[in-house]
mmCIF file of C-alpha atoms in Angstrom:
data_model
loop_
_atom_site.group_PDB
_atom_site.id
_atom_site.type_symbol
_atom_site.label_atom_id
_atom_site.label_comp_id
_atom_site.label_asym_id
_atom_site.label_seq_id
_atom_site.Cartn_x
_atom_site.Cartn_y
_atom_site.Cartn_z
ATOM 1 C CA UNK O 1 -8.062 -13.471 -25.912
ATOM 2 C CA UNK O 2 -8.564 -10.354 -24.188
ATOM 3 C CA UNK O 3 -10.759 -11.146 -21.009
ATOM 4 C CA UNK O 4 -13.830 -8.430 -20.285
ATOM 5 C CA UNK O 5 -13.900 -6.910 -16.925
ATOM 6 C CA UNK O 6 -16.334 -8.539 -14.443
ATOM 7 C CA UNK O 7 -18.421 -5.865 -14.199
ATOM 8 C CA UNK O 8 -19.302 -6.010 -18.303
ATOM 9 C CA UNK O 9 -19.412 -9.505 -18.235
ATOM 10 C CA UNK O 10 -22.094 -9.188 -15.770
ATOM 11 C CA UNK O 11 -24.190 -6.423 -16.766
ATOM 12 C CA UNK O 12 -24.144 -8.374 -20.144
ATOM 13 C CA UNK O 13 -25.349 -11.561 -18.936
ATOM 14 C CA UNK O 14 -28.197 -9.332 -16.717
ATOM 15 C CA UNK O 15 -29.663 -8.198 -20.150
ATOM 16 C CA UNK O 16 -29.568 -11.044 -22.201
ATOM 17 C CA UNK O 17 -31.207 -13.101 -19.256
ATOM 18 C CA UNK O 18 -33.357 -10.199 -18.156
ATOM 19 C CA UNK O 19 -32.171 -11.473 -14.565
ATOM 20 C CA UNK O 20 -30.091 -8.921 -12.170
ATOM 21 C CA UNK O 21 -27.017 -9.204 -10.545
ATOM 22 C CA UNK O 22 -27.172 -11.156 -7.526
ATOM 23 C CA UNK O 23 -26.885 -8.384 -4.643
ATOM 24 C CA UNK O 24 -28.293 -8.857 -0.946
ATOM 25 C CA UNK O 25 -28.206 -6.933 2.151
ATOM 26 C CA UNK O 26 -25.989 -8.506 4.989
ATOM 27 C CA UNK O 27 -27.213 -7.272 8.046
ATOM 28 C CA UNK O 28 -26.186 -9.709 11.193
ATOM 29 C CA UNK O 29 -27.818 -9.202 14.066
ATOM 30 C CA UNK O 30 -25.022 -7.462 16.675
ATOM 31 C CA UNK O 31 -23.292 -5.750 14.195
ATOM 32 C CA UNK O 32 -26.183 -3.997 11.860
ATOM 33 C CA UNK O 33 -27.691 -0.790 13.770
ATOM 34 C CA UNK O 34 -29.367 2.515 12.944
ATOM 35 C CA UNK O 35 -25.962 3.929 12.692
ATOM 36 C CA UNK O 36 -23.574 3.677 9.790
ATOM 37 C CA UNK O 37 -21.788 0.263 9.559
ATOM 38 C CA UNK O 38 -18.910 -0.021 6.629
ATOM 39 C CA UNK O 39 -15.522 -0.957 6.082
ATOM 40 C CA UNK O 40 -15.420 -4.750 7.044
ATOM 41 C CA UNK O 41 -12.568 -6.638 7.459
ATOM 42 C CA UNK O 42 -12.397 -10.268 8.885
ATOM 43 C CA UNK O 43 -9.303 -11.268 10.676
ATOM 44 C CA UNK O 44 -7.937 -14.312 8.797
ATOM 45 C CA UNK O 45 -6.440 -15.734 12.186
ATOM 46 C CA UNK O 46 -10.062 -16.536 14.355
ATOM 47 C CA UNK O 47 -12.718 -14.828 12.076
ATOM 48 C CA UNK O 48 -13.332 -11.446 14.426
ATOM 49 C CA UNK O 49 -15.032 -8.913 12.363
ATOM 50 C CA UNK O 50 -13.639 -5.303 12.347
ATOM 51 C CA UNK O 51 -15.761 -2.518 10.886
ATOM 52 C CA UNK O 52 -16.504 1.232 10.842
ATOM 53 C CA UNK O 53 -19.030 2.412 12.952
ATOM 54 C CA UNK O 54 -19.969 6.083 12.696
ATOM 55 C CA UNK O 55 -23.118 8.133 12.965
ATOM 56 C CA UNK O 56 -26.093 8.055 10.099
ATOM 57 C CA UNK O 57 -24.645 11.250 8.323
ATOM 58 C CA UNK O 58 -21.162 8.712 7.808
ATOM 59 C CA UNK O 59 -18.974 11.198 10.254
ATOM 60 C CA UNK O 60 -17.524 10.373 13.477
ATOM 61 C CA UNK O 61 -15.347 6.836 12.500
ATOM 62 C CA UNK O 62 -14.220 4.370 14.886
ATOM 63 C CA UNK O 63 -13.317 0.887 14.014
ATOM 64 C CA UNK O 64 -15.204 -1.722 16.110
ATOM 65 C CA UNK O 65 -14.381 -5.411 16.931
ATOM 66 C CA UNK O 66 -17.211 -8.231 17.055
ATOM 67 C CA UNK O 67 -16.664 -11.930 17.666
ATOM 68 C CA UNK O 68 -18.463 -15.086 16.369
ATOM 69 C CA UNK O 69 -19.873 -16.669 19.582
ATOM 70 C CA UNK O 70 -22.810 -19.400 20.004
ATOM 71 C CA UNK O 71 -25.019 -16.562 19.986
ATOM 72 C CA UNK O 72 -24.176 -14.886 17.216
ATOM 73 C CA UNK O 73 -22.233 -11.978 16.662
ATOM 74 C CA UNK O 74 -20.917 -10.114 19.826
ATOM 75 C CA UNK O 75 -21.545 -6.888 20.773
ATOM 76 C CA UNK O 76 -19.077 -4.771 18.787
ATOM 77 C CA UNK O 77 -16.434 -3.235 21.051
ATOM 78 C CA UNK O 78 -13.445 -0.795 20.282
ATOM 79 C CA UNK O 79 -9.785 -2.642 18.302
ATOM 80 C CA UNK O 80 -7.379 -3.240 20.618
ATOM 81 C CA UNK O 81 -5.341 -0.536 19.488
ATOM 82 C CA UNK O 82 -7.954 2.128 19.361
ATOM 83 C CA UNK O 83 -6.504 6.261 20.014
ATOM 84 C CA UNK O 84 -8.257 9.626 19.613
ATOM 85 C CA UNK O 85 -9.421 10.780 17.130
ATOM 86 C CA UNK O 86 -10.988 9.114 14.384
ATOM 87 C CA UNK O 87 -9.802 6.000 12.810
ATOM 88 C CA UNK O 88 -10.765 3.953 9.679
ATOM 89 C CA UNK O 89 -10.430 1.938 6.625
ATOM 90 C CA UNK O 90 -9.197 -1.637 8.346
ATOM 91 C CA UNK O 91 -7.617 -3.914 6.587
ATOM 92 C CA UNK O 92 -6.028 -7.359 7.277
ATOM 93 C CA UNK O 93 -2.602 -8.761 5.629
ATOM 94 C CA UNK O 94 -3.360 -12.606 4.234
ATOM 95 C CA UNK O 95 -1.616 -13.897 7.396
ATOM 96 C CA UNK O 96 -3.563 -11.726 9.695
ATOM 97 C CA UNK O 97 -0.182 -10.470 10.927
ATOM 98 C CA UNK O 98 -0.821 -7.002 10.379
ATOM 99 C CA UNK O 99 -3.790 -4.608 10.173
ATOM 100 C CA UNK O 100 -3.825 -1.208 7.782
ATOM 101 C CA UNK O 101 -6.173 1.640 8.491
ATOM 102 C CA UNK O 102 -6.240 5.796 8.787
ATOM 103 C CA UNK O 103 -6.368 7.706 11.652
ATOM 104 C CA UNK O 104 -6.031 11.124 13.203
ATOM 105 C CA UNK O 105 -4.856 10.110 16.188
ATOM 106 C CA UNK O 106 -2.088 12.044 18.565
ATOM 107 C CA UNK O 107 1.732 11.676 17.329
ATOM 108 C CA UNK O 108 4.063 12.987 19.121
ATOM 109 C CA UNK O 109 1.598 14.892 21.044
ATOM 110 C CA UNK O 110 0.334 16.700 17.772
ATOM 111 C CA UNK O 111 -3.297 15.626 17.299
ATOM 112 C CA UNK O 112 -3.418 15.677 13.572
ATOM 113 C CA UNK O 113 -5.995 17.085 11.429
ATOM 114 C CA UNK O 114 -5.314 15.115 8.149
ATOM 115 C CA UNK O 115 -6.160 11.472 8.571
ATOM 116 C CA UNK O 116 -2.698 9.135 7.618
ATOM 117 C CA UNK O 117 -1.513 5.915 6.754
ATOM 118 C CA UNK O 118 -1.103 3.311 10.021
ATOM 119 C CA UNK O 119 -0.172 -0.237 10.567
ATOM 120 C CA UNK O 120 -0.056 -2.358 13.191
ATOM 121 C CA UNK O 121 0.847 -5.417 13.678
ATOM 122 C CA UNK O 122 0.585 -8.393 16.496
ATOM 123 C CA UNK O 123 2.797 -11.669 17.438
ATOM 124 C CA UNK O 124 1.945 -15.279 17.133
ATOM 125 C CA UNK O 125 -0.132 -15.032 20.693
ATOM 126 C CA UNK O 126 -2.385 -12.432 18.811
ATOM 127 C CA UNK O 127 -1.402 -9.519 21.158
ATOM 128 C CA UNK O 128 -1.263 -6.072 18.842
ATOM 129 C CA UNK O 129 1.540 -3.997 19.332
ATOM 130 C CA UNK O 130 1.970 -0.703 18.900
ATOM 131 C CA UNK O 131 0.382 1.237 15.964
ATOM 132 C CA UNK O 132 3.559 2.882 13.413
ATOM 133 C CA UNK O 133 2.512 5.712 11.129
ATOM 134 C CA UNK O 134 3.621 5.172 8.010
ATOM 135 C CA UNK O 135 6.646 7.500 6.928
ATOM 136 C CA UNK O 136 6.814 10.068 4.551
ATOM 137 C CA UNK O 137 6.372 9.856 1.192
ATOM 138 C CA UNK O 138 3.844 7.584 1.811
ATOM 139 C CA UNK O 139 1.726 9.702 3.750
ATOM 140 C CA UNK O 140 1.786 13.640 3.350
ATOM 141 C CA UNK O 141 0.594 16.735 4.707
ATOM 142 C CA UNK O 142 -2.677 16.103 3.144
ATOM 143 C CA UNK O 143 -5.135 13.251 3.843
ATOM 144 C CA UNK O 144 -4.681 9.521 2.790
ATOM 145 C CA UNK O 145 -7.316 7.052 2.469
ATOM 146 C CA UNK O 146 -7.878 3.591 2.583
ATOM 147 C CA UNK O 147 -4.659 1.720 2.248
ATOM 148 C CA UNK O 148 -4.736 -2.112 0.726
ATOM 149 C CA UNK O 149 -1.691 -4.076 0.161
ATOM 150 C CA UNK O 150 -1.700 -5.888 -2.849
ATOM 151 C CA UNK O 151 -0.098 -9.578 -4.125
ATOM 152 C CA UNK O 152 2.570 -7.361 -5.789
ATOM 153 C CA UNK O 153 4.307 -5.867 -3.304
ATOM 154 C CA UNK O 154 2.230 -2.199 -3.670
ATOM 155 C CA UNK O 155 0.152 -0.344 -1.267
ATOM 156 C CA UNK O 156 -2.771 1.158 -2.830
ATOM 157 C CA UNK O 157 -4.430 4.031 -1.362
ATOM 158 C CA UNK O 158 -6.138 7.128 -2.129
ATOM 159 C CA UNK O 159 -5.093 10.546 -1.460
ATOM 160 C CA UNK O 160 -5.454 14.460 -2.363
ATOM 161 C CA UNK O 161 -1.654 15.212 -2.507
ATOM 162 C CA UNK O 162 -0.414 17.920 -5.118
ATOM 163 C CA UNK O 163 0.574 16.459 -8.461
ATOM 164 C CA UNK O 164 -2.362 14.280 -9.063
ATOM 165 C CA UNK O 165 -5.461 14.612 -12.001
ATOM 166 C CA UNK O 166 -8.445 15.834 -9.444
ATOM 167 C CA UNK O 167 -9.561 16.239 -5.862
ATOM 168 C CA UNK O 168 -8.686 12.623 -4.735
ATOM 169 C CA UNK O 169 -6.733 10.443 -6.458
ATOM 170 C CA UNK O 170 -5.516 6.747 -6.238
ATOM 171 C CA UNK O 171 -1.726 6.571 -5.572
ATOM 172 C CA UNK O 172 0.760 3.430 -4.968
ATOM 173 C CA UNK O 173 3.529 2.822 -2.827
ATOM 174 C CA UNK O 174 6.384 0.311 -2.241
ATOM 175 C CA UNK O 175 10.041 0.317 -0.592
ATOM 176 C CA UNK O 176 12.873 0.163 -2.891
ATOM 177 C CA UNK O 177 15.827 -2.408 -1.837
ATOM 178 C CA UNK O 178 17.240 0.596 0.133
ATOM 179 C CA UNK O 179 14.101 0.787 2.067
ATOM 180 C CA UNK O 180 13.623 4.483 0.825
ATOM 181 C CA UNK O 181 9.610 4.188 -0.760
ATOM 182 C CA UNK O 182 8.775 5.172 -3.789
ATOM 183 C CA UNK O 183 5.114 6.484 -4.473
ATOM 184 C CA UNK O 184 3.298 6.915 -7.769
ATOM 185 C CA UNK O 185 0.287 8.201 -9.362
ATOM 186 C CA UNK O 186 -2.220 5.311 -11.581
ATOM 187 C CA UNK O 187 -2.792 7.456 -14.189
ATOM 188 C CA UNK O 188 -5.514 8.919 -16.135
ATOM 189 C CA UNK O 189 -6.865 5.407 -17.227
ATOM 190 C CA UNK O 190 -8.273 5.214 -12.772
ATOM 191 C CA UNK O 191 -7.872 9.013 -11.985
ATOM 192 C CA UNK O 192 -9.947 11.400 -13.240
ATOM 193 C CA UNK O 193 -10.709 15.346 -12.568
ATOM 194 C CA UNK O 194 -12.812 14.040 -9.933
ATOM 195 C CA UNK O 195 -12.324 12.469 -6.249
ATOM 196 C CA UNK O 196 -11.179 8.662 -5.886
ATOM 197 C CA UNK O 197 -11.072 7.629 -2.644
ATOM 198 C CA UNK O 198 -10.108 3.832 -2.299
ATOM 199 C CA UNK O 199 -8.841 1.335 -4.113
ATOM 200 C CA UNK O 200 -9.327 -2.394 -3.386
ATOM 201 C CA UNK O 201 -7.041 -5.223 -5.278
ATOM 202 C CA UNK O 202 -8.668 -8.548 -6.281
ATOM 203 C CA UNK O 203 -6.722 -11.629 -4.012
ATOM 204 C CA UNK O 204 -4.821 -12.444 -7.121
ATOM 205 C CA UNK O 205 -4.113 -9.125 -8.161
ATOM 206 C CA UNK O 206 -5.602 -9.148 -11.852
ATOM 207 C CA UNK O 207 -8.354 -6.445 -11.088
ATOM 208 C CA UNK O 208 -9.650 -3.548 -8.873
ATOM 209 C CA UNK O 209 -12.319 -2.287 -7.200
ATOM 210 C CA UNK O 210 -12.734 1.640 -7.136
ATOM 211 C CA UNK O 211 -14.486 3.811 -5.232
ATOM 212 C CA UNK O 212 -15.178 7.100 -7.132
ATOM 213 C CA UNK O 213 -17.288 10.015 -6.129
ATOM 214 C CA UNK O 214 -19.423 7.622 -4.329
ATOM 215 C CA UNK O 215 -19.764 4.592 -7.151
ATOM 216 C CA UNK O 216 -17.687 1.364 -7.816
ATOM 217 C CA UNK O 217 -15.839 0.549 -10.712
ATOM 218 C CA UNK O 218 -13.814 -1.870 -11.505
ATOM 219 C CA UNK O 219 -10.326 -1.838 -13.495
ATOM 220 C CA UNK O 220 -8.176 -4.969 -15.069
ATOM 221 C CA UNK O 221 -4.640 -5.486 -15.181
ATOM 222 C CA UNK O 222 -2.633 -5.068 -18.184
ATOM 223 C CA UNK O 223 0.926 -5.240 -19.419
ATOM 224 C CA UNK O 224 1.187 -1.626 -19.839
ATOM 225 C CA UNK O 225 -1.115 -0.791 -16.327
ATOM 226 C CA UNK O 226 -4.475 -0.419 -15.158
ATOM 227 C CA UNK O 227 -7.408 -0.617 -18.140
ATOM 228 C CA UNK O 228 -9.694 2.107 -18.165
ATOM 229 C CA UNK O 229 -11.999 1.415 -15.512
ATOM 230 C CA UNK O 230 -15.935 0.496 -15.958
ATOM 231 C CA UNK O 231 -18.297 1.344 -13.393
ATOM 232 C CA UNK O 232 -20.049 -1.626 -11.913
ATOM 233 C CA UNK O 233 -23.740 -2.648 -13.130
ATOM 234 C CA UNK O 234 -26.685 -0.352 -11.377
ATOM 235 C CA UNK O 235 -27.989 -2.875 -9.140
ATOM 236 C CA UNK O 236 -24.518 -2.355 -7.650
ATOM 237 C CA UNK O 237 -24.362 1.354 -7.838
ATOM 238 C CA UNK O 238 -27.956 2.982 -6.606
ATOM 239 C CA UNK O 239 -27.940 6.658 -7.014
ATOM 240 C CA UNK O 240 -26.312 6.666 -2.784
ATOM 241 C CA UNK O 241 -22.864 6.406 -2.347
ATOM 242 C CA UNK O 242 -21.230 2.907 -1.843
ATOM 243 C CA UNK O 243 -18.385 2.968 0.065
ATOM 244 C CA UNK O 244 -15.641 0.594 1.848
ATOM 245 C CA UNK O 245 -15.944 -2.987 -0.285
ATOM 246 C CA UNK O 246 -14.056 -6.156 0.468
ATOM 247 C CA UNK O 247 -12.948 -9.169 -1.858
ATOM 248 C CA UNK O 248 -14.178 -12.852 -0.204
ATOM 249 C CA UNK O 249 -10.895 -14.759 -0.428
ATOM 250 C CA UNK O 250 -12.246 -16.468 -4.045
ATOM 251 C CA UNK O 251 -12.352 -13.268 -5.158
ATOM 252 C CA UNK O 252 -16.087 -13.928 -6.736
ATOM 253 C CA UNK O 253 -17.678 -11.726 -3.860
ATOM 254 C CA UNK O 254 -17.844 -8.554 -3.196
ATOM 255 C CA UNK O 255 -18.891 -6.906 0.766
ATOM 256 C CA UNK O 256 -19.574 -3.177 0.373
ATOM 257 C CA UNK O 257 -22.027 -0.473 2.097
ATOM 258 C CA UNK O 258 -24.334 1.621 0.995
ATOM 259 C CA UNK O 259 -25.522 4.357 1.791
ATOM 260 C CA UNK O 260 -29.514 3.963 1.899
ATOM 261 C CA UNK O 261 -30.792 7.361 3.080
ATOM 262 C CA UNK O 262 -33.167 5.339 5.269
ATOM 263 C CA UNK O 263 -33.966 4.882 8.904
ATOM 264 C CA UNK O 264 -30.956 2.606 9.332
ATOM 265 C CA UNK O 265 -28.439 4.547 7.137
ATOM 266 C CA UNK O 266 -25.519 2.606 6.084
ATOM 267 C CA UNK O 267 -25.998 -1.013 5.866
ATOM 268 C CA UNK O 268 -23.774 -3.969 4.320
ATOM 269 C CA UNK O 269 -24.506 -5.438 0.765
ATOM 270 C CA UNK O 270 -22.912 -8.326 -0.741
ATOM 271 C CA UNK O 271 -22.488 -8.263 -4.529
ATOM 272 C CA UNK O 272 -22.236 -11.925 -6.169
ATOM 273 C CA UNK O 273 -20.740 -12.306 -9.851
ATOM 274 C CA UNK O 274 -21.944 -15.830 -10.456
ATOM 275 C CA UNK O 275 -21.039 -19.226 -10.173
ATOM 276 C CA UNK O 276 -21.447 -21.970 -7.656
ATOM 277 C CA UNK O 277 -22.312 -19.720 -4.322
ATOM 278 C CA UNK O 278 -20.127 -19.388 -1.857
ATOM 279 C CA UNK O 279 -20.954 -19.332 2.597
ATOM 280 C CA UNK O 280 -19.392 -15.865 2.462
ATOM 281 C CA UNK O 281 -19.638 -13.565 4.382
ATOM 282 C CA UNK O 282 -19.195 -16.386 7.318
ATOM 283 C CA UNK O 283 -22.341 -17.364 8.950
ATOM 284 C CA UNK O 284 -22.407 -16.668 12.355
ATOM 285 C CA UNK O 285 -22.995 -19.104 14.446
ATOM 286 C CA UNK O 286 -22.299 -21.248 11.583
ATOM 287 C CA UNK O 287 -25.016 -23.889 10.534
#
């Protein structure tokens, strides 16, 4: 039997229960501010959180670094392997031994204009080394976006590279046994005439999360590919862009921002899809 996408299943269940979809701001003190927070990413080795901090009109990116401490969550300072420029979209392997994200930092002694593709990765002592751009075809002369490994061995990101259905499109990538990569485009079932940005795999790889023109939607593995995608149930999508979600490790929660036009601009929401609830995000200091 063919298995509905979450994001039906739910907005089904909301109207024959009358009840919405479980969605709540997150907004720990030492991390939430008037500026724009998005983008989190917890490091699986201690629990740090990374996240993009820019300025209320979402320009101006740096990732930031705050620790769980007795008091809460630390003042957020700048990654370890922080450059010029501006720098985005973190993202942590399963192991924690290597971190994905976009920048415009200085190569070479070229600042570069079009944000790319970077990883970096750090040793058992948990010192991070230094930051590799990833090589060509993978990124191109144009800008990449938000790049997420998934359990199959591809690299999801988004990018507005020549060949593709719209502005933005979402694109995978993976090295071939001769460690040349190959790159291809997801096809009309995820990419439309318009802009999609980022792409977010479920842990187990069966669905995805995509951010398009500013909403989420969510898409199912098939034999044949990606299913058509479905946009995510309203209480999800307000008419403000969303932006930068995260799968808990169950899968069954979903950390995204929004943006809320308000005095504190982009703030974290978690969306919930049922089931026995789960402490995620972490508590901090847990209780």
């Amino acid at each position: 039997m063919k298995t509905l996408p979450a994001g039906v299943l739910a907005a089904l269940a909301s109207a024959a229960t009358g009840l919405s979809v479980p969605v709540a701001h997150w907004t720990p003190v030492g991390v939430a501010s008037p500026r724009f927070e998005s983008h989190a990413a917890f490091d699986p080795r201690n629990g740090d959180l990374y996240f993009v901090r820019s300025a209320p009109d979402f320009t101006g990116w740096r990732i930031l670094v705050s620790s769980c401490t007795a008091a809460g969550w630390s003042e957020p300072r700048p990654a370890a392997f922080a450059a010029d420029g501006v720098e985005a979209d973190p993202y942590f392997t399963r192991d924690g031994g290597t971190l994905y994200f976009i920048s415009t930092r200085t190569t070479d002694g070229v600042h570069r204009k079009a944000l790319d593709l970077w990883r970096v990765d750090r040793d058992a002592k948990g010192t991070w080394g230094t930051p590799v751009r990833l090589p060509e075809p993978v990124n191109s002369p144009n800008t990449e976006w938000f790049p997420r490994p998934a359990p199959d061995g591809w690299l999801y990101f988004g990018s507005n590279r020549p060949g593709g259905f719209g502005g933005n499109d979402i694109w995978r990538a993976r090295p071939g046994a001769d460690g040349v990569w190959r790159v291809e485009n997801l096809g009309p079932n995820v990419n439309t005439k318009g802009d999609e940005y980022e792409a977010l795999p479920s842990p187990d790889g069966e669905r995805m999360i995509v951010m398009a023109d500013g909403d989420l939607y969510e898409s199912r593995r098939e034999a044949d590919g990606w299913s058509p995608r479905v946009k995510l149930p309203p209480e999800v999508n307000s008419p403000n862009m969303e932006v930068g979600a995260v799968f808990s490790p169950s899968g069954r929660s979903l950390l995204f921002a929004r943006d809320t036009k308000g005095p504190e601009s982009g703030e974290f929401f978690v969306y919930r899809e049922g089931g026995p609830p789960e402490p995620w995000p972490p508590r901090c200091p847990a209780r």
